[in-house]
């Protein structure tokens, strides 16, 4: 008999206390933070679903690796363990360690971007977009139309729209330095990309002589979805599916804070020798020597071990099911969410839940603030606050106004999730009373991190 209950495939070995707060305390904390959840002190947060990035629990073997870390400036055994662990899954000749994903993006874009260039992606994550735009290049998203319809069921809503990509390359191929595919598609709801779709992107890239890069932050979760949903993949080892993705790509950027199961780290990996040489020179300028990048030897060890663990089927089955469990609870409570539930997060459809708050009054921000006040839950607006400001300073509604409940890996238990569902249901029941916000202060780029808000009058 195969039990129906999918359990956490670990037991808890060290615990961190949570600090309970009152609603009045949370109101005051939010006010002091300029109504921006990024500006809260994390001790004022009860369940922190701001991000799944670098917030997970490490295993006992990873902590053992931290002890083993060798801090030699050059050629440390920790580096060779890291490089081998990366290349076991992504057999690319050049692995360039960075302190996190965006550092890899910055180096790559500094090497290939620039004014007049355009980078297509299924959907750029905000730092990826910002790093493209910071060079004067343009970032353009070609996710399939199904990926923009939050309620629509589709197994691979992260897929690239192959027709639009090809039509674009037909016109602008000379301006495109490379094509990116984000697995899973974070900004589009944590939705996976199929192997078949990536093969299609590869074929188009070949026709136009363009390199294909993966933004691979959540590669293992993506591969698990492929195993569960893509015809013919059901009996395969996830590590083999990951290697199939890698085989189709010329390079990758990676944040080890996600599927590296580590608290910090990242890398850039690629096949092209000349581009790798340029990138290594940039690495030395900003991150460090090529055998440690922006990382300590102990971090390299934690990532190497994390890459071992992240492709275990028991882990991925639990991981994807625990995210689905939150989605099921919210759906039972009648709360509109992006369907199907993604790998690392559940996305509340704030525009659907708060139809009385127009996009330029930031319904996602309003919902995220209310969840914090009601239950100390910290979530993240992924909508018009994050994506609405154009490089010229003007504003437009983002494609979607979502609130992301991101699940840190191996960190919260089922009762924590039940609590989150209860708070969300309570807020949803009085959604019509929630008011929009206006921005009173914002930086020119990545404004969601530091903007200050003011609630609009009733
Ligand atoms: N690409 C994707 C798809 C991401 O989700 C992230 C980070 C990055 C790149 C950048 O990596 O943070 O290591 O520099 N996403 C985090 C999040 C921050 O909350 O979704 P980083």
Tab-separated table of C-alpha atoms and ligand atoms in Angstrom:
chain	number	residue	atom	x	y	z
A	1	UNK	CA	0.000	0.000	0.000
A	2	UNK	CA	1.246	3.490	-0.865
A	3	UNK	CA	0.130	5.921	1.901
A	4	UNK	CA	-1.814	8.960	0.708
A	5	UNK	CA	-0.258	11.310	3.262
A	6	UNK	CA	2.906	12.831	1.903
A	7	UNK	CA	5.119	13.604	4.870
A	8	UNK	CA	8.097	15.915	5.298
A	9	UNK	CA	11.031	13.628	4.430
A	10	UNK	CA	13.041	14.889	7.413
A	11	UNK	CA	12.683	15.475	11.119
A	12	UNK	CA	13.523	18.707	12.882
A	13	UNK	CA	16.944	18.960	14.475
A	14	UNK	CA	17.162	22.564	15.567
A	15	UNK	CA	14.359	25.083	15.986
A	16	UNK	CA	13.947	28.847	15.758
A	17	UNK	CA	11.305	30.507	17.921
A	18	UNK	CA	8.584	32.616	16.291
A	19	UNK	CA	7.636	35.860	18.018
A	20	UNK	CA	3.903	36.433	18.460
A	21	UNK	CA	2.672	40.000	17.939
A	22	UNK	CA	-0.654	41.762	18.355
A	23	UNK	CA	-2.605	43.391	15.547
A	24	UNK	CA	-1.906	46.824	17.074
A	25	UNK	CA	1.850	46.109	17.063
A	26	UNK	CA	1.691	45.023	13.453
A	27	UNK	CA	-0.235	48.136	12.432
A	28	UNK	CA	2.439	50.313	14.035
A	29	UNK	CA	5.250	48.306	12.430
A	30	UNK	CA	3.642	48.637	8.996
A	31	UNK	CA	3.209	52.372	9.409
A	32	UNK	CA	6.861	52.753	10.441
A	33	UNK	CA	7.865	50.724	7.365
A	34	UNK	CA	6.136	53.150	5.002
A	35	UNK	CA	3.642	50.346	4.297
A	36	UNK	CA	6.397	48.445	2.504
A	37	UNK	CA	6.742	44.879	3.774
A	38	UNK	CA	10.396	44.816	2.716
A	39	UNK	CA	11.063	47.503	5.331
A	40	UNK	CA	9.696	45.466	8.261
A	41	UNK	CA	11.976	43.942	10.843
A	42	UNK	CA	11.641	40.199	10.337
A	43	UNK	CA	11.091	39.729	14.080
A	44	UNK	CA	7.790	41.517	13.597
A	45	UNK	CA	6.763	38.845	11.078
A	46	UNK	CA	5.171	35.575	12.179
A	47	UNK	CA	5.141	33.532	8.950
A	48	UNK	CA	7.603	34.929	6.452
A	49	UNK	CA	6.515	34.097	2.913
A	50	UNK	CA	8.279	37.081	1.360
A	51	UNK	CA	10.542	34.804	-0.601
A	52	UNK	CA	11.778	31.262	-1.017
A	53	UNK	CA	15.228	32.700	-1.725
A	54	UNK	CA	17.937	31.901	0.792
A	55	UNK	CA	15.328	31.356	3.506
A	56	UNK	CA	15.260	27.557	3.596
A	57	UNK	CA	16.600	25.199	6.233
A	58	UNK	CA	19.859	23.427	5.512
A	59	UNK	CA	20.356	19.720	6.171
A	60	UNK	CA	22.730	18.242	8.732
A	61	UNK	CA	25.008	17.241	5.830
A	62	UNK	CA	25.052	20.836	4.599
A	63	UNK	CA	26.011	22.072	8.058
A	64	UNK	CA	28.723	19.432	8.082
A	65	UNK	CA	29.891	20.873	4.768
A	66	UNK	CA	30.027	24.321	6.355
A	67	UNK	CA	32.538	22.894	8.851
A	68	UNK	CA	34.514	21.271	6.050
A	69	UNK	CA	34.721	24.500	4.068
A	70	UNK	CA	38.287	25.229	2.992
A	71	UNK	CA	38.953	28.923	2.767
A	72	UNK	CA	42.003	28.887	0.501
A	73	UNK	CA	41.913	31.935	-1.751
A	74	UNK	CA	42.578	29.870	-4.867
A	75	UNK	CA	41.951	26.262	-5.829
A	76	UNK	CA	40.251	25.178	-2.598
A	77	UNK	CA	38.854	21.615	-2.440
A	78	UNK	CA	35.491	23.220	-1.646
A	79	UNK	CA	35.593	24.890	-5.060
A	80	UNK	CA	36.272	21.592	-6.819
A	81	UNK	CA	33.374	19.960	-4.950
A	82	UNK	CA	31.118	22.833	-5.973
A	83	UNK	CA	32.213	22.747	-9.606
A	84	UNK	CA	31.698	18.968	-9.787
A	85	UNK	CA	28.224	19.226	-8.211
A	86	UNK	CA	27.188	21.896	-10.724
A	87	UNK	CA	28.626	19.977	-13.672
A	88	UNK	CA	26.968	16.718	-12.607
A	89	UNK	CA	23.626	18.367	-13.361
A	90	UNK	CA	24.727	21.038	-15.854
A	91	UNK	CA	27.692	19.622	-17.761
A	92	UNK	CA	29.035	22.965	-19.018
A	93	UNK	CA	32.779	23.544	-19.251
A	94	UNK	CA	32.822	26.967	-17.556
A	95	UNK	CA	31.363	27.445	-14.078
A	96	UNK	CA	31.726	30.929	-12.637
A	97	UNK	CA	30.684	31.240	-8.975
A	98	UNK	CA	28.871	34.387	-7.839
A	99	UNK	CA	27.435	35.538	-4.542
A	100	UNK	CA	23.887	35.234	-5.872
A	101	UNK	CA	21.893	35.002	-9.084
A	102	UNK	CA	21.764	38.668	-9.963
A	103	UNK	CA	25.552	38.931	-9.880
A	104	UNK	CA	25.663	36.262	-12.583
A	105	UNK	CA	23.025	38.203	-14.533
A	106	UNK	CA	24.969	41.436	-14.165
A	107	UNK	CA	28.191	39.874	-15.436
A	108	UNK	CA	26.488	38.174	-18.368
A	109	UNK	CA	24.545	41.287	-19.365
A	110	UNK	CA	27.611	43.501	-19.048
A	111	UNK	CA	29.274	41.135	-21.537
A	112	UNK	CA	26.442	40.833	-24.078
A	113	UNK	CA	23.989	43.702	-23.464
A	114	UNK	CA	24.106	47.362	-24.395
A	115	UNK	CA	21.993	50.010	-26.133
A	116	UNK	CA	20.022	48.724	-29.108
A	117	UNK	CA	20.140	45.102	-27.903
A	118	UNK	CA	17.013	43.116	-27.001
A	119	UNK	CA	16.810	40.043	-24.774
A	120	UNK	CA	13.764	37.772	-25.133
A	121	UNK	CA	12.673	35.596	-22.193
A	122	UNK	CA	9.489	33.719	-21.317
A	123	UNK	CA	9.242	36.214	-18.446
A	124	UNK	CA	12.153	38.141	-16.985
A	125	UNK	CA	12.372	38.132	-13.223
A	126	UNK	CA	12.712	41.679	-11.882
A	127	UNK	CA	16.489	41.555	-11.303
A	128	UNK	CA	17.036	39.957	-14.709
A	129	UNK	CA	14.991	42.658	-16.372
A	130	UNK	CA	16.784	45.371	-14.396
A	131	UNK	CA	20.206	43.966	-15.323
A	132	UNK	CA	19.247	43.896	-19.018
A	133	UNK	CA	17.865	47.430	-18.860
A	134	UNK	CA	20.812	48.751	-16.849
A	135	UNK	CA	23.021	48.168	-19.915
A	136	UNK	CA	20.624	50.178	-22.093
A	137	UNK	CA	19.213	47.006	-23.671
A	138	UNK	CA	15.544	46.062	-23.792
A	139	UNK	CA	13.966	43.065	-22.027
A	140	UNK	CA	10.992	41.478	-23.760
A	141	UNK	CA	8.669	38.697	-22.536
A	142	UNK	CA	7.133	36.043	-24.790
A	143	UNK	CA	5.337	33.669	-22.421
A	144	UNK	CA	2.447	31.748	-24.041
A	145	UNK	CA	-0.934	33.549	-23.791
A	146	UNK	CA	-2.186	30.847	-21.383
A	147	UNK	CA	0.541	31.983	-18.998
A	148	UNK	CA	-1.133	35.362	-18.626
A	149	UNK	CA	-4.562	33.998	-17.701
A	150	UNK	CA	-4.405	33.302	-13.953
A	151	UNK	CA	-7.454	31.012	-13.794
A	152	UNK	CA	-6.674	28.886	-16.824
A	153	UNK	CA	-5.421	25.325	-16.241
A	154	UNK	CA	-2.454	24.347	-18.395
A	155	UNK	CA	0.395	21.987	-17.491
A	156	UNK	CA	3.211	24.268	-18.704
A	157	UNK	CA	2.128	27.856	-18.338
A	158	UNK	CA	5.758	28.949	-18.274
A	159	UNK	CA	6.318	27.916	-21.900
A	160	UNK	CA	7.748	30.329	-24.411
A	161	UNK	CA	5.435	31.426	-27.229
A	162	UNK	CA	7.490	29.921	-30.043
A	163	UNK	CA	5.651	31.741	-32.826
A	164	UNK	CA	6.154	35.147	-31.296
A	165	UNK	CA	9.788	34.397	-30.519
A	166	UNK	CA	10.421	33.340	-34.095
A	167	UNK	CA	8.520	36.308	-35.563
A	168	UNK	CA	10.592	38.592	-33.372
A	169	UNK	CA	13.887	37.020	-34.384
A	170	UNK	CA	12.909	37.249	-38.045
A	171	UNK	CA	12.761	41.045	-37.611
A	172	UNK	CA	15.377	41.774	-34.980
A	173	UNK	CA	17.826	38.854	-34.908
A	174	UNK	CA	20.794	41.193	-35.288
A	175	UNK	CA	19.886	42.942	-32.037
A	176	UNK	CA	19.417	39.770	-29.971
A	177	UNK	CA	22.591	38.632	-28.151
A	178	UNK	CA	20.908	35.590	-26.577
A	179	UNK	CA	17.542	34.079	-25.671
A	180	UNK	CA	16.646	33.373	-22.038
A	181	UNK	CA	14.199	30.831	-20.633
A	182	UNK	CA	13.287	31.030	-16.935
A	183	UNK	CA	12.598	27.657	-15.279
A	184	UNK	CA	10.261	27.774	-13.449
A	185	UNK	CA	8.704	31.037	-14.562
A	186	UNK	CA	8.709	32.917	-11.269
A	187	UNK	CA	7.052	36.163	-12.354
A	188	UNK	CA	4.400	34.185	-14.219
A	189	UNK	CA	3.334	32.186	-11.169
A	190	UNK	CA	6.151	29.671	-10.669
A	191	UNK	CA	4.918	27.790	-13.711
A	192	UNK	CA	7.059	25.169	-15.407
A	193	UNK	CA	8.474	24.986	-18.916
A	194	UNK	CA	8.237	21.664	-20.748
A	195	UNK	CA	11.179	19.874	-22.298
A	196	UNK	CA	9.321	19.923	-25.592
A	197	UNK	CA	9.013	23.700	-25.408
A	198	UNK	CA	12.691	24.124	-24.634
A	199	UNK	CA	13.494	21.913	-27.636
A	200	UNK	CA	11.355	24.272	-29.720
A	201	UNK	CA	13.233	27.300	-28.391
A	202	UNK	CA	16.513	25.511	-29.135
A	203	UNK	CA	15.453	24.876	-32.740
A	204	UNK	CA	14.573	28.551	-33.218
A	205	UNK	CA	17.843	29.661	-31.634
A	206	UNK	CA	19.689	27.333	-34.011
A	207	UNK	CA	17.895	28.780	-37.032
A	208	UNK	CA	19.008	32.271	-36.052
A	209	UNK	CA	22.386	31.331	-34.600
A	210	UNK	CA	21.520	32.547	-31.090
A	211	UNK	CA	22.752	31.165	-27.774
A	212	UNK	CA	20.097	29.866	-25.395
A	213	UNK	CA	20.519	30.575	-21.673
A	214	UNK	CA	18.514	29.209	-18.769
A	215	UNK	CA	17.587	31.263	-15.749
A	216	UNK	CA	17.644	28.026	-13.791
A	217	UNK	CA	16.903	29.116	-10.203
A	218	UNK	CA	14.182	26.490	-9.683
A	219	UNK	CA	15.420	23.847	-12.112
A	220	UNK	CA	14.639	20.868	-9.856
A	221	UNK	CA	11.058	21.959	-9.215
A	222	UNK	CA	10.672	22.486	-12.968
A	223	UNK	CA	12.049	19.007	-13.659
A	224	UNK	CA	9.651	17.470	-11.123
A	225	UNK	CA	6.714	19.036	-12.960
A	226	UNK	CA	8.088	17.667	-16.227
A	227	UNK	CA	8.265	14.217	-14.643
A	228	UNK	CA	4.688	14.515	-13.382
A	229	UNK	CA	3.094	16.178	-16.399
A	230	UNK	CA	5.009	15.702	-19.627
A	231	UNK	CA	4.133	12.620	-21.648
A	232	UNK	CA	6.862	9.982	-21.545
A	233	UNK	CA	8.752	11.466	-18.563
A	234	UNK	CA	6.992	9.628	-15.712
A	235	UNK	CA	9.565	6.946	-14.995
A	236	UNK	CA	12.640	9.096	-15.277
A	237	UNK	CA	15.149	10.237	-12.719
A	238	UNK	CA	14.782	13.976	-12.115
A	239	UNK	CA	18.546	14.432	-12.392
A	240	UNK	CA	18.365	13.052	-15.941
A	241	UNK	CA	15.565	15.453	-16.808
A	242	UNK	CA	17.701	18.312	-15.461
A	243	UNK	CA	20.578	17.149	-17.660
A	244	UNK	CA	18.242	17.143	-20.677
A	245	UNK	CA	17.442	20.798	-19.982
A	246	UNK	CA	21.130	21.541	-19.593
A	247	UNK	CA	21.990	19.793	-22.845
A	248	UNK	CA	19.688	22.145	-24.748
A	249	UNK	CA	21.304	25.293	-23.313
A	250	UNK	CA	24.484	27.186	-24.076
A	251	UNK	CA	24.627	28.641	-20.621
A	252	UNK	CA	22.755	29.459	-17.445
A	253	UNK	CA	22.464	31.897	-14.605
A	254	UNK	CA	21.586	30.476	-11.238
A	255	UNK	CA	20.665	31.560	-7.751
A	256	UNK	CA	21.714	28.819	-5.337
A	257	UNK	CA	19.369	30.474	-2.816
A	258	UNK	CA	16.547	28.557	-4.468
A	259	UNK	CA	17.229	25.053	-5.742
A	260	UNK	CA	20.789	25.130	-4.422
A	261	UNK	CA	19.104	24.704	-1.013
A	262	UNK	CA	21.594	27.224	0.355
A	263	UNK	CA	21.288	30.582	2.062
A	264	UNK	CA	23.567	32.392	-0.384
A	265	UNK	CA	25.284	31.764	-3.689
A	266	UNK	CA	24.879	31.472	-7.403
A	267	UNK	CA	26.741	30.903	-10.604
A	268	UNK	CA	27.040	31.574	-14.275
A	269	UNK	CA	27.840	28.528	-16.404
A	270	UNK	CA	28.447	28.473	-20.110
A	271	UNK	CA	30.038	26.690	-23.024
A	272	UNK	CA	31.623	29.480	-25.067
A	273	UNK	CA	35.323	29.955	-24.218
A	274	UNK	CA	35.617	33.564	-25.347
A	275	UNK	CA	32.471	34.704	-23.549
A	276	UNK	CA	33.599	32.816	-20.437
A	277	UNK	CA	36.936	34.635	-20.505
A	278	UNK	CA	35.172	38.015	-20.697
A	279	UNK	CA	32.841	37.020	-17.856
A	280	UNK	CA	35.712	35.793	-15.656
A	281	UNK	CA	37.451	39.129	-16.073
A	282	UNK	CA	34.274	40.898	-14.976
A	283	UNK	CA	33.989	38.422	-12.089
A	284	UNK	CA	37.417	39.368	-10.801
A	285	UNK	CA	36.451	43.045	-10.885
A	286	UNK	CA	33.283	42.669	-8.859
A	287	UNK	CA	32.984	39.263	-7.177
A	288	UNK	CA	36.387	37.680	-6.670
A	289	UNK	CA	38.857	35.122	-7.928
A	290	UNK	CA	37.305	32.517	-10.279
A	291	UNK	CA	37.508	29.657	-7.758
A	292	UNK	CA	35.386	31.371	-5.146
A	293	UNK	CA	33.517	34.224	-6.847
A	294	UNK	CA	31.583	36.052	-4.189
A	295	UNK	CA	31.482	33.073	-1.844
A	296	UNK	CA	33.310	31.589	1.103
A	297	UNK	CA	34.563	28.013	0.767
A	298	UNK	CA	31.943	26.955	3.298
A	299	UNK	CA	29.170	28.360	1.082
A	300	UNK	CA	30.513	26.403	-1.876
A	301	UNK	CA	30.282	23.238	0.278
A	302	UNK	CA	26.698	23.960	1.349
A	303	UNK	CA	25.654	24.459	-2.271
A	304	UNK	CA	27.466	21.327	-3.487
A	305	UNK	CA	25.579	19.254	-0.895
A	306	UNK	CA	22.317	21.100	-1.620
A	307	UNK	CA	22.574	20.175	-5.295
A	308	UNK	CA	22.847	16.530	-4.234
A	309	UNK	CA	19.715	16.738	-2.112
A	310	UNK	CA	17.495	18.892	-4.295
A	311	UNK	CA	16.994	16.218	-6.944
A	312	UNK	CA	15.873	13.525	-4.456
A	313	UNK	CA	12.411	12.407	-5.442
A	314	UNK	CA	11.132	12.212	-1.850
A	315	UNK	CA	12.171	15.814	-1.323
A	316	UNK	CA	10.594	17.089	-4.536
A	317	UNK	CA	7.379	15.121	-4.029
A	318	UNK	CA	7.023	16.697	-0.574
A	319	UNK	CA	8.094	20.134	-1.790
A	320	UNK	CA	5.626	20.361	-4.668
A	321	UNK	CA	2.840	18.760	-2.634
A	322	UNK	CA	3.283	21.168	0.280
A	323	UNK	CA	2.899	24.128	-2.076
A	324	UNK	CA	-0.142	22.441	-3.616
A	325	UNK	CA	-1.595	21.900	-0.139
A	326	UNK	CA	-1.606	25.658	0.469
A	327	UNK	CA	-3.200	26.215	-2.937
A	328	UNK	CA	-5.910	23.632	-2.226
A	329	UNK	CA	-6.738	25.264	1.114
A	330	UNK	CA	-7.036	28.709	-0.464
A	331	UNK	CA	-9.166	27.365	-3.305
A	332	UNK	CA	-11.482	25.676	-0.793
A	333	UNK	CA	-11.801	29.067	0.915
A	334	UNK	CA	-12.891	30.575	-2.428
A	335	UNK	CA	-9.786	32.725	-2.888
A	336	UNK	CA	-8.727	33.299	-6.518
A	337	UNK	CA	-5.210	32.008	-7.129
A	338	UNK	CA	-3.044	31.406	-10.147
A	339	UNK	CA	-3.857	27.934	-11.419
A	340	UNK	CA	-2.339	25.428	-11.418
A	341	UNK	CA	-0.267	25.995	-8.280
A	342	UNK	CA	3.406	26.555	-9.076
A	343	UNK	CA	6.448	25.001	-7.477
A	344	UNK	CA	7.724	27.477	-4.927
A	345	UNK	CA	4.761	29.703	-4.241
A	346	UNK	CA	1.058	30.272	-4.386
A	347	UNK	CA	-0.007	33.485	-6.081
A	348	UNK	CA	-3.184	35.222	-4.981
A	349	UNK	CA	-4.967	37.051	-7.770
A	350	UNK	CA	-5.322	40.440	-6.100
A	351	UNK	CA	-6.915	42.057	-9.140
A	352	UNK	CA	-9.718	39.473	-9.042
A	353	UNK	CA	-10.115	39.630	-5.256
A	354	UNK	CA	-10.064	43.451	-5.132
A	355	UNK	CA	-11.884	44.508	-8.330
A	356	UNK	CA	-12.674	47.878	-6.730
A	357	UNK	CA	-8.954	48.779	-6.514
A	358	UNK	CA	-7.608	49.783	-9.957
A	359	UNK	CA	-4.114	48.524	-10.919
A	360	UNK	CA	-2.512	51.942	-10.493
A	361	UNK	CA	-3.753	51.932	-6.888
A	362	UNK	CA	-1.880	48.651	-6.368
A	363	UNK	CA	-4.374	45.952	-5.342
A	364	UNK	CA	-1.503	43.537	-4.644
A	365	UNK	CA	0.055	45.983	-2.220
A	366	UNK	CA	-3.310	46.452	-0.489
A	367	UNK	CA	-3.791	42.712	-0.081
A	368	UNK	CA	-0.235	42.066	1.098
A	369	UNK	CA	-0.507	44.806	3.723
A	370	UNK	CA	-3.834	43.402	4.958
A	371	UNK	CA	-2.405	39.866	5.334
A	372	UNK	CA	0.383	41.272	7.456
A	373	UNK	CA	-1.899	43.245	9.728
A	374	UNK	CA	-4.367	40.387	10.098
A	375	UNK	CA	-1.931	37.581	10.833
A	376	UNK	CA	1.697	38.664	10.667
A	377	UNK	CA	2.112	36.994	7.272
A	378	UNK	CA	4.670	38.632	5.037
A	379	UNK	CA	4.047	38.123	1.336
A	380	UNK	CA	5.256	39.888	-1.775
A	381	UNK	CA	3.418	41.995	-4.319
A	382	UNK	CA	4.214	40.840	-7.849
A	383	UNK	CA	2.320	43.277	-9.966
A	384	UNK	CA	2.106	46.950	-10.778
A	385	UNK	CA	4.365	48.035	-7.917
A	386	UNK	CA	7.069	45.640	-9.114
A	387	UNK	CA	6.649	46.001	-12.868
A	388	UNK	CA	4.541	49.106	-13.488
A	389	UNK	CA	7.291	51.701	-13.741
A	390	UNK	CA	8.882	52.069	-17.174
A	391	UNK	CA	12.504	53.142	-17.632
A	392	UNK	CA	11.263	56.637	-18.652
A	393	UNK	CA	9.482	57.013	-15.287
A	394	UNK	CA	5.930	56.650	-16.618
A	395	UNK	CA	3.555	54.028	-15.212
A	396	UNK	CA	1.323	51.340	-16.658
A	397	UNK	CA	-0.569	48.422	-15.103
A	398	UNK	CA	1.452	45.205	-14.986
A	399	UNK	CA	0.051	42.188	-16.853
A	400	UNK	CA	-1.178	40.761	-13.527
A	401	UNK	CA	-1.540	41.999	-9.967
A	402	UNK	CA	-0.545	39.070	-7.798
A	403	UNK	CA	0.478	38.519	-4.209
A	404	UNK	CA	3.016	35.786	-3.822
A	405	UNK	CA	3.080	33.472	-0.833
A	406	UNK	CA	6.522	31.938	-1.361
A	407	UNK	CA	7.342	28.835	0.618
A	408	UNK	CA	10.840	28.640	2.109
A	409	UNK	CA	12.257	25.155	1.576
A	410	UNK	CA	11.982	22.631	4.471
A	411	UNK	CA	11.059	25.420	6.911
A	412	UNK	CA	7.368	25.592	7.791
A	413	UNK	CA	5.068	22.759	8.851
A	414	UNK	CA	1.544	21.858	7.818
A	415	UNK	CA	-0.016	23.712	10.774
A	416	UNK	CA	1.807	26.872	9.746
A	417	UNK	CA	0.214	26.492	6.337
A	418	UNK	CA	-3.228	25.877	7.873
A	419	UNK	CA	-2.800	29.122	9.787
A	420	UNK	CA	-1.948	30.984	6.566
A	421	UNK	CA	-5.108	29.648	4.905
A	422	UNK	CA	-7.198	30.784	7.877
A	423	UNK	CA	-5.787	34.331	7.784
A	424	UNK	CA	-6.179	34.601	4.009
A	425	UNK	CA	-9.808	33.488	4.261
A	426	UNK	CA	-10.490	36.068	6.955
A	427	UNK	CA	-8.994	38.884	4.845
A	428	UNK	CA	-10.769	37.696	1.684
A	429	UNK	CA	-14.115	37.801	3.487
A	430	UNK	CA	-13.706	41.569	3.936
A	431	UNK	CA	-11.803	42.252	0.705
A	432	UNK	CA	-14.319	44.885	-0.413
A	433	UNK	CA	-13.241	47.081	2.524
A	434	UNK	CA	-9.562	47.139	1.550
A	435	UNK	CA	-8.278	50.397	0.092
A	436	UNK	CA	-5.610	51.066	-2.513
A	437	UNK	CA	-2.295	52.816	-2.010
A	438	UNK	CA	-0.273	55.586	-3.549
A	439	UNK	CA	3.504	55.737	-3.745
A	440	UNK	CA	4.971	58.731	-1.919
A	441	UNK	CA	8.635	58.002	-2.579
A	442	UNK	CA	10.377	55.666	-5.030
A	443	UNK	CA	13.809	54.994	-6.555
A	444	UNK	CA	14.288	54.929	-10.357
A	445	UNK	CA	14.626	51.115	-10.589
A	446	UNK	CA	13.469	48.078	-8.571
A	447	UNK	CA	11.158	50.373	-6.689
A	448	UNK	CA	9.273	47.643	-4.837
A	449	UNK	CA	12.219	47.129	-2.472
A	450	UNK	CA	12.342	50.654	-1.074
A	451	UNK	CA	9.239	52.601	-2.156
A	452	UNK	CA	7.158	54.179	0.605
A	453	UNK	CA	3.374	54.074	0.398
A	454	UNK	CA	0.359	55.831	1.819
A	455	UNK	CA	-3.104	54.244	2.028
A	456	UNK	CA	-5.700	56.078	-0.076
A	457	UNK	CA	-8.709	57.543	1.770
A	458	UNK	CA	-11.853	55.408	1.823
B	1	LIG	N1	15.882	34.759	-11.499
B	1	LIG	C1	14.754	34.352	-10.908
B	1	LIG	C2	13.728	33.594	-11.688
B	1	LIG	C3	14.556	34.632	-9.558
B	1	LIG	O1	13.447	34.224	-8.971
B	1	LIG	C4	15.556	35.347	-8.850
B	1	LIG	C5	15.376	35.700	-7.456
B	1	LIG	C6	16.715	35.728	-9.510
B	1	LIG	C7	16.840	35.412	-10.840
B	1	LIG	C8	17.822	36.483	-8.824
B	1	LIG	O2	18.500	35.691	-7.912
B	1	LIG	O3	18.076	36.773	-5.691
B	1	LIG	O4	19.996	35.214	-6.025
B	1	LIG	O5	20.019	37.462	-7.036
B	1	LIG	N2	14.274	35.642	-6.888
B	1	LIG	C9	14.016	35.904	-5.497
B	1	LIG	C10	12.538	35.848	-5.291
B	1	LIG	C11	14.629	37.131	-4.960
B	1	LIG	O6	12.085	36.245	-4.208
B	1	LIG	O7	11.806	35.388	-6.176
B	1	LIG	P1	19.171	36.326	-6.588
